[in-house]
Amino acid sequence: MKGIKTAMKAEAESVKRIVDAVTSDKIEQVNKIEQSLLETLNGQNQEIDDYINYLTDLIQTYYGCLSPSKLENLTFSIKSKIFKIRPVPETSKPVPPVFTAGQHSKEDVAKLLGKITVPKTKAENRKIKPMETASTPLKPTGKQRKQDREKSDVKQTLSLSSSVTKVRKYKVPGVCRVLHISLGTSGRLWVSDWDNLVQSDLHGNQLQKIKTNGRMEGYHSVTQDGDLIYTDRGNKVINRIRPDNTITEFIKTGDWVPLSIHSSHINGDILVGIYGKVTRYNKTGTEIQNIQRNDKGQALYSGPNYITENINGDICVSDNYYGKVVVVDKSGQHRFSYTGQRSRFSPYGICTDALSHILVCDIFSETVHLLDQDGQFLSLLLTPQQGVEYPSSVCVDDENNLWVGQSNTSTVTVYKYLQ
């Protein structure tokens, strides 16, 4: 029932937005008519002003002829039709538009919305399986047990360092700033600025460069198979780059403009940030989930600029327009939002690590914030005092190092913050 109520509220909000859009269009139409009428009236006023100036000049010209000595000349001019006065310019009375209010009833509005029906399907009797049968599928497989042990071992052996250490720097060719980083295989990385997507090795050699129409967004990600996928806002598609550098169209997003993207390391799903929502696709490109609103029917996102996934399946989005980080669980239920530590928060690049920490860039305060998986602020991991300027992108590699890109330089800096 909760899902039905949420859907109904979402539909009502959608109708409200349509009404607002139509009203806005009609007001714009009235504004154009008003502007046209004003231009007509201003033109007529100018004609009257010109005519008044004409009469004033005429009076000044013939005023001296009113003396007795010159009156004969004036009389002669009038009789001989030399003296002529232009007629008063014709003007038109403007016709303003008329608004005819529509007649709407509650029934008319109800027809615009969905209806509730109760299926006539006969209710089936529930069959309760024996305890032995029911418990069998819940037993973890050998592979799952191994993965759980590995995650547990990592959490037991890793912890936050008392200080952050700079490990190395890379100068990325072919870009003027580092707005997003995707780490590939074999020591390769993908970096993007406004409209360039570059692959390079760790020695600063450019391996591939693609012209894109991306902006200050996390618009590319490396998949489990080692392919790079990236959004194409202009054509509303997601492209795939194979290891042999061939580019193919992977997913069409219809009328929606894709902004940010992340390939899940858990199951290979593709998470795409779109204006107003997050859409999940499976690894073959089939749409399987849309996340737009919380359980109160309120919009969760404006423009998801950067997106990632935590190891517990939470979807973490950095929304600069709303000025917050929005986190939902894997089913799409809103868990929390983080709005920074100051009055202004400008979140951009976002990532998570092996301890379920959330790391997010605040380009306004030139810091990198460290949160736990429940949104509790832990520290400012990097600040200007450590030489960081305008951080815009972050990611964590397999050795738990933090890679940071800045929006004012093409340099990527690597830090050690876990031990």
PDB file of C-alpha atoms in Angstrom, residues 48-255:
ATOM      1  CA  ILE A  48       2.129  62.466 -32.291  1.00  0.00           C
ATOM      2  CA  ASP A  49       5.326  63.944 -30.869  1.00  0.00           C
ATOM      3  CA  ASP A  50       6.648  64.484 -34.395  1.00  0.00           C
ATOM      4  CA  TYR A  51       3.370  66.196 -35.375  1.00  0.00           C
ATOM      5  CA  ILE A  52       3.482  68.495 -32.335  1.00  0.00           C
ATOM      6  CA  ASN A  53       7.055  69.456 -33.235  1.00  0.00           C
ATOM      7  CA  TYR A  54       5.871  70.111 -36.790  1.00  0.00           C
ATOM      8  CA  LEU A  55       3.115  72.468 -35.553  1.00  0.00           C
ATOM      9  CA  THR A  56       5.552  74.240 -33.235  1.00  0.00           C
ATOM     10  CA  ASP A  57       7.920  74.867 -36.145  1.00  0.00           C
ATOM     11  CA  LEU A  58       4.983  76.125 -38.227  1.00  0.00           C
ATOM     12  CA  ILE A  59       3.924  78.604 -35.548  1.00  0.00           C
ATOM     13  CA  GLN A  60       7.431  79.939 -35.246  1.00  0.00           C
ATOM     14  CA  THR A  61       7.642  80.303 -39.029  1.00  0.00           C
ATOM     15  CA  TYR A  62       4.402  82.280 -39.486  1.00  0.00           C
ATOM     16  CA  TYR A  63       4.145  84.090 -36.154  1.00  0.00           C
ATOM     17  CA  GLY A  64       5.768  87.217 -37.556  1.00  0.00           C
ATOM     18  CA  CYS A  65       3.194  87.330 -40.367  1.00  0.00           C
ATOM     19  CA  LEU A  66       0.458  88.311 -37.874  1.00  0.00           C
ATOM     20  CA  SER A  67       1.714  91.936 -37.796  1.00  0.00           C
ATOM     21  CA  PRO A  68      -0.410  94.410 -39.879  1.00  0.00           C
ATOM     22  CA  SER A  69       2.451  94.993 -42.271  1.00  0.00           C
ATOM     23  CA  LYS A  70       2.815  91.331 -43.160  1.00  0.00           C
ATOM     24  CA  LEU A  71      -0.794  90.208 -42.849  1.00  0.00           C
ATOM     25  CA  GLU A  72      -1.342  90.703 -46.567  1.00  0.00           C
ATOM     26  CA  ASN A  73       1.418  88.178 -47.367  1.00  0.00           C
ATOM     27  CA  LEU A  74      -0.138  85.612 -45.007  1.00  0.00           C
ATOM     28  CA  THR A  75      -3.562  86.117 -46.608  1.00  0.00           C
ATOM     29  CA  PHE A  76      -2.036  85.635 -50.049  1.00  0.00           C
ATOM     30  CA  SER A  77      -0.279  82.404 -48.943  1.00  0.00           C
ATOM     31  CA  ILE A  78      -3.528  80.953 -47.602  1.00  0.00           C
ATOM     32  CA  LYS A  79      -5.572  81.878 -50.702  1.00  0.00           C
ATOM     33  CA  SER A  80      -2.949  80.563 -53.105  1.00  0.00           C
ATOM     34  CA  LYS A  81      -2.810  77.287 -51.181  1.00  0.00           C
ATOM     35  CA  ILE A  82       0.902  77.715 -50.517  1.00  0.00           C
ATOM     36  CA  PHE A  83       0.167  77.484 -46.804  1.00  0.00           C
ATOM     37  CA  LYS A  84      -0.898  73.915 -45.974  1.00  0.00           C
ATOM     38  CA  ILE A  85      -1.083  72.079 -42.630  1.00  0.00           C
ATOM     39  CA  ARG A  86      -0.534  68.334 -42.557  1.00  0.00           C
ATOM     40  CA  PRO A  87      -3.481  66.354 -41.207  1.00  0.00           C
ATOM     41  CA  VAL A  88      -3.314  64.875 -37.712  1.00  0.00           C
ATOM     42  CA  PRO A  89      -1.758  61.357 -37.866  1.00  0.00           C
ATOM     43  CA  GLU A  90      -4.228  58.513 -37.563  1.00  0.00           C
ATOM     44  CA  THR A  91      -3.857  56.205 -34.570  1.00  0.00           C
ATOM     45  CA  SER A  92      -5.549  52.953 -33.675  1.00  0.00           C
ATOM     46  CA  LYS A  93      -6.934  51.818 -30.378  1.00  0.00           C
ATOM     47  CA  PRO A  94      -5.110  48.663 -29.224  1.00  0.00           C
ATOM     48  CA  VAL A  95      -7.105  45.491 -28.782  1.00  0.00           C
ATOM     49  CA  PRO A  96      -5.953  43.673 -25.615  1.00  0.00           C
ATOM     50  CA  PRO A  97      -6.210  39.888 -25.307  1.00  0.00           C
ATOM     51  CA  VAL A  98      -9.102  38.276 -23.467  1.00  0.00           C
ATOM     52  CA  PHE A  99      -8.657  35.434 -21.001  1.00  0.00           C
ATOM     53  CA  THR A 100     -11.416  32.858 -20.873  1.00  0.00           C
ATOM     54  CA  ALA A 101     -11.106  30.740 -17.765  1.00  0.00           C
ATOM     55  CA  GLY A 102     -11.477  27.006 -18.243  1.00  0.00           C
ATOM     56  CA  GLN A 103     -14.245  25.098 -16.540  1.00  0.00           C
ATOM     57  CA  HIS A 104     -12.887  22.137 -14.608  1.00  0.00           C
ATOM     58  CA  SER A 105     -14.491  19.799 -12.158  1.00  0.00           C
ATOM     59  CA  LYS A 106     -13.058  17.325  -9.711  1.00  0.00           C
ATOM     60  CA  GLU A 107     -14.092  14.569 -12.125  1.00  0.00           C
ATOM     61  CA  ASP A 108     -12.089  16.188 -14.956  1.00  0.00           C
ATOM     62  CA  VAL A 109      -8.954  16.212 -12.815  1.00  0.00           C
ATOM     63  CA  ALA A 110      -9.541  12.633 -11.695  1.00  0.00           C
ATOM     64  CA  LYS A 111      -9.503  11.517 -15.345  1.00  0.00           C
ATOM     65  CA  LEU A 112      -5.949  12.881 -15.661  1.00  0.00           C
ATOM     66  CA  LEU A 113      -4.700  10.609 -12.901  1.00  0.00           C
ATOM     67  CA  GLY A 114      -4.446   6.869 -12.644  1.00  0.00           C
ATOM     68  CA  LYS A 115      -7.166   4.792 -11.066  1.00  0.00           C
ATOM     69  CA  ILE A 116      -7.135   2.153  -8.390  1.00  0.00           C
ATOM     70  CA  THR A 117      -8.490  -1.270  -9.189  1.00  0.00           C
ATOM     71  CA  VAL A 118      -8.652  -4.494  -7.250  1.00  0.00           C
ATOM     72  CA  PRO A 119      -7.701  -7.496  -9.418  1.00  0.00           C
ATOM     73  CA  LYS A 120     -10.357 -10.188  -9.692  1.00  0.00           C
ATOM     74  CA  THR A 121      -7.707 -12.847  -9.310  1.00  0.00           C
ATOM     75  CA  LYS A 122      -8.662 -15.512  -6.815  1.00  0.00           C
ATOM     76  CA  ALA A 123      -6.429 -15.409  -3.757  1.00  0.00           C
ATOM     77  CA  GLU A 124      -4.095 -18.388  -3.524  1.00  0.00           C
ATOM     78  CA  ASN A 125      -3.559 -20.339  -0.367  1.00  0.00           C
ATOM     79  CA  ARG A 126      -0.083 -19.869   1.022  1.00  0.00           C
ATOM     80  CA  LYS A 127       2.032 -22.953   1.249  1.00  0.00           C
ATOM     81  CA  ILE A 128       4.468 -23.085   4.120  1.00  0.00           C
ATOM     82  CA  LYS A 129       7.533 -25.105   3.283  1.00  0.00           C
ATOM     83  CA  PRO A 130       9.158 -27.370   5.866  1.00  0.00           C
ATOM     84  CA  MET A 131      11.911 -25.703   7.870  1.00  0.00           C
ATOM     85  CA  GLU A 132      14.628 -27.859   6.290  1.00  0.00           C
ATOM     86  CA  THR A 133      13.585 -26.918   2.752  1.00  0.00           C
ATOM     87  CA  ALA A 134      13.166 -23.245   3.505  1.00  0.00           C
ATOM     88  CA  SER A 135      16.553 -22.894   5.125  1.00  0.00           C
ATOM     89  CA  THR A 136      18.557 -24.619   2.399  1.00  0.00           C
ATOM     90  CA  PRO A 137      18.744 -21.683  -0.109  1.00  0.00           C
ATOM     91  CA  LEU A 138      19.832 -19.332   2.648  1.00  0.00           C
ATOM     92  CA  LYS A 139      23.117 -21.141   3.134  1.00  0.00           C
ATOM     93  CA  PRO A 140      25.948 -19.110   1.560  1.00  0.00           C
ATOM     94  CA  THR A 141      27.875 -20.675  -1.269  1.00  0.00           C
ATOM     95  CA  GLY A 142      31.606 -21.283  -1.046  1.00  0.00           C
ATOM     96  CA  LYS A 143      32.250 -18.248  -3.230  1.00  0.00           C
ATOM     97  CA  GLN A 144      30.027 -16.039  -1.081  1.00  0.00           C
ATOM     98  CA  ARG A 145      31.701 -17.263   2.107  1.00  0.00           C
ATOM     99  CA  LYS A 146      35.112 -16.469   0.609  1.00  0.00           C
ATOM    100  CA  GLN A 147      34.012 -12.948  -0.396  1.00  0.00           C
ATOM    101  CA  ASP A 148      32.541 -12.321   3.068  1.00  0.00           C
ATOM    102  CA  ARG A 149      35.757 -13.492   4.708  1.00  0.00           C
ATOM    103  CA  GLU A 150      37.831 -11.230   2.451  1.00  0.00           C
ATOM    104  CA  LYS A 151      35.673  -8.196   3.287  1.00  0.00           C
ATOM    105  CA  SER A 152      35.824  -9.018   6.980  1.00  0.00           C
ATOM    106  CA  ASP A 153      39.608  -9.463   6.820  1.00  0.00           C
ATOM    107  CA  VAL A 154      40.013  -6.098   5.075  1.00  0.00           C
ATOM    108  CA  LYS A 155      37.933  -4.297   7.702  1.00  0.00           C
ATOM    109  CA  GLN A 156      39.862  -5.956  10.512  1.00  0.00           C
ATOM    110  CA  THR A 157      43.278  -5.070   9.076  1.00  0.00           C
ATOM    111  CA  LEU A 158      42.562  -1.538   7.760  1.00  0.00           C
ATOM    112  CA  SER A 159      42.067   1.621   9.773  1.00  0.00           C
ATOM    113  CA  LEU A 160      42.396   5.381   9.336  1.00  0.00           C
ATOM    114  CA  SER A 161      45.942   6.701   9.571  1.00  0.00           C
ATOM    115  CA  SER A 162      46.738   9.441  12.037  1.00  0.00           C
ATOM    116  CA  SER A 163      47.904  11.595   9.126  1.00  0.00           C
ATOM    117  CA  VAL A 164      47.533  11.775   5.360  1.00  0.00           C
ATOM    118  CA  THR A 165      50.677  11.189   3.302  1.00  0.00           C
ATOM    119  CA  LYS A 166      51.291  12.323  -0.267  1.00  0.00           C
ATOM    120  CA  VAL A 167      52.516   9.322  -2.279  1.00  0.00           C
ATOM    121  CA  ARG A 168      53.028  10.638  -5.818  1.00  0.00           C
ATOM    122  CA  LYS A 169      51.784  12.962  -8.560  1.00  0.00           C
ATOM    123  CA  TYR A 170      50.869  12.446 -12.208  1.00  0.00           C
ATOM    124  CA  LYS A 171      50.639  15.041 -14.955  1.00  0.00           C
ATOM    125  CA  VAL A 172      47.809  13.981 -17.282  1.00  0.00           C
ATOM    126  CA  PRO A 173      48.318  14.938 -20.947  1.00  0.00           C
ATOM    127  CA  GLY A 174      45.519  16.239 -23.162  1.00  0.00           C
ATOM    128  CA  VAL A 175      43.418  17.921 -20.447  1.00  0.00           C
ATOM    129  CA  CYS A 176      43.610  21.280 -18.680  1.00  0.00           C
ATOM    130  CA  ARG A 177      41.845  20.130 -15.499  1.00  0.00           C
ATOM    131  CA  VAL A 178      40.886  16.851 -13.822  1.00  0.00           C
ATOM    132  CA  LEU A 179      37.110  16.832 -13.323  1.00  0.00           C
ATOM    133  CA  HIS A 180      36.733  13.039 -13.038  1.00  0.00           C
ATOM    134  CA  ILE A 181      38.992   9.992 -12.718  1.00  0.00           C
ATOM    135  CA  SER A 182      38.265   6.368 -13.640  1.00  0.00           C
ATOM    136  CA  LEU A 183      40.983   3.861 -12.807  1.00  0.00           C
ATOM    137  CA  GLY A 184      41.412   1.123 -15.398  1.00  0.00           C
ATOM    138  CA  THR A 185      43.504  -2.010 -15.514  1.00  0.00           C
ATOM    139  CA  SER A 186      47.232  -2.470 -16.112  1.00  0.00           C
ATOM    140  CA  GLY A 187      48.185   0.876 -14.599  1.00  0.00           C
ATOM    141  CA  ARG A 188      45.988   2.986 -16.862  1.00  0.00           C
ATOM    142  CA  LEU A 189      43.588   5.738 -15.988  1.00  0.00           C
ATOM    143  CA  TRP A 190      40.882   7.751 -17.698  1.00  0.00           C
ATOM    144  CA  VAL A 191      40.602  11.468 -16.959  1.00  0.00           C
ATOM    145  CA  SER A 192      38.145  14.059 -18.262  1.00  0.00           C
ATOM    146  CA  ASP A 193      37.805  17.816 -18.350  1.00  0.00           C
ATOM    147  CA  TRP A 194      34.952  19.748 -19.993  1.00  0.00           C
ATOM    148  CA  ASP A 195      35.006  18.108 -23.403  1.00  0.00           C
ATOM    149  CA  ASN A 196      38.025  15.803 -23.482  1.00  0.00           C
ATOM    150  CA  LEU A 197      38.245  12.204 -22.291  1.00  0.00           C
ATOM    151  CA  VAL A 198      41.829  10.966 -22.138  1.00  0.00           C
ATOM    152  CA  GLN A 199      43.394   7.592 -21.362  1.00  0.00           C
ATOM    153  CA  SER A 200      46.987   7.643 -20.190  1.00  0.00           C
ATOM    154  CA  ASP A 201      49.492   5.417 -18.438  1.00  0.00           C
ATOM    155  CA  LEU A 202      51.256   6.235 -15.194  1.00  0.00           C
ATOM    156  CA  HIS A 203      54.266   7.621 -17.085  1.00  0.00           C
ATOM    157  CA  GLY A 204      52.246  10.480 -18.562  1.00  0.00           C
ATOM    158  CA  ASN A 205      51.867   8.958 -22.030  1.00  0.00           C
ATOM    159  CA  GLN A 206      48.578   9.671 -23.787  1.00  0.00           C
ATOM    160  CA  LEU A 207      47.055   6.452 -25.118  1.00  0.00           C
ATOM    161  CA  GLN A 208      43.678   7.655 -26.384  1.00  0.00           C
ATOM    162  CA  LYS A 209      41.735  10.919 -26.591  1.00  0.00           C
ATOM    163  CA  ILE A 210      38.030  11.367 -27.336  1.00  0.00           C
ATOM    164  CA  LYS A 211      36.051  14.572 -27.852  1.00  0.00           C
ATOM    165  CA  THR A 212      32.938  14.543 -25.667  1.00  0.00           C
ATOM    166  CA  ASN A 213      30.203  16.951 -24.595  1.00  0.00           C
ATOM    167  CA  GLY A 214      30.561  16.252 -20.883  1.00  0.00           C
ATOM    168  CA  ARG A 215      30.682  18.922 -18.228  1.00  0.00           C
ATOM    169  CA  MET A 216      31.738  19.058 -14.595  1.00  0.00           C
ATOM    170  CA  GLU A 217      30.336  15.590 -13.932  1.00  0.00           C
ATOM    171  CA  GLY A 218      31.459  12.036 -13.328  1.00  0.00           C
ATOM    172  CA  TYR A 219      30.463  10.977 -16.809  1.00  0.00           C
ATOM    173  CA  HIS A 220      32.633   7.860 -17.240  1.00  0.00           C
ATOM    174  CA  SER A 221      33.333   4.613 -15.387  1.00  0.00           C
ATOM    175  CA  VAL A 222      35.279   1.374 -15.895  1.00  0.00           C
ATOM    176  CA  THR A 223      33.198  -1.820 -15.914  1.00  0.00           C
ATOM    177  CA  GLN A 224      33.973  -5.237 -14.415  1.00  0.00           C
ATOM    178  CA  ASP A 225      35.060  -6.348 -17.893  1.00  0.00           C
ATOM    179  CA  GLY A 226      37.584  -3.515 -18.184  1.00  0.00           C
ATOM    180  CA  ASP A 227      35.529  -1.516 -20.703  1.00  0.00           C
ATOM    181  CA  LEU A 228      34.999   2.208 -20.269  1.00  0.00           C
ATOM    182  CA  ILE A 229      31.441   3.517 -20.463  1.00  0.00           C
ATOM    183  CA  TYR A 230      30.668   7.219 -20.766  1.00  0.00           C
ATOM    184  CA  THR A 231      27.604   9.416 -21.184  1.00  0.00           C
ATOM    185  CA  ASP A 232      26.846  11.438 -24.312  1.00  0.00           C
ATOM    186  CA  ARG A 233      24.484  14.224 -23.281  1.00  0.00           C
ATOM    187  CA  GLY A 234      23.932  15.536 -26.795  1.00  0.00           C
ATOM    188  CA  ASN A 235      22.740  12.227 -28.256  1.00  0.00           C
ATOM    189  CA  LYS A 236      21.245  10.942 -24.958  1.00  0.00           C
ATOM    190  CA  VAL A 237      23.179   7.678 -25.095  1.00  0.00           C
ATOM    191  CA  ILE A 238      25.827   5.797 -23.157  1.00  0.00           C
ATOM    192  CA  ASN A 239      28.803   4.610 -25.195  1.00  0.00           C
ATOM    193  CA  ARG A 240      31.196   1.755 -24.524  1.00  0.00           C
ATOM    194  CA  ILE A 241      34.917   1.690 -25.297  1.00  0.00           C
ATOM    195  CA  ARG A 242      36.423  -1.794 -25.584  1.00  0.00           C
ATOM    196  CA  PRO A 243      40.047  -2.546 -24.666  1.00  0.00           C
ATOM    197  CA  ASP A 244      40.833  -2.528 -28.414  1.00  0.00           C
ATOM    198  CA  ASN A 245      39.610   1.144 -28.460  1.00  0.00           C
ATOM    199  CA  THR A 246      36.484   0.477 -30.540  1.00  0.00           C
ATOM    200  CA  ILE A 247      33.538   2.664 -29.540  1.00  0.00           C
ATOM    201  CA  THR A 248      29.958   1.375 -29.692  1.00  0.00           C
ATOM    202  CA  GLU A 249      26.590   2.690 -28.569  1.00  0.00           C
ATOM    203  CA  PHE A 250      25.555   0.805 -25.429  1.00  0.00           C
ATOM    204  CA  ILE A 251      22.377   2.306 -23.912  1.00  0.00           C
ATOM    205  CA  LYS A 252      19.828   4.841 -25.191  1.00  0.00           C
ATOM    206  CA  THR A 253      18.283   6.956 -22.438  1.00  0.00           C
ATOM    207  CA  GLY A 254      15.290   8.168 -24.470  1.00  0.00           C
ATOM    208  CA  ASP A 255      14.187  11.701 -23.610  1.00  0.00           C
TER     209      ASP A 255
END
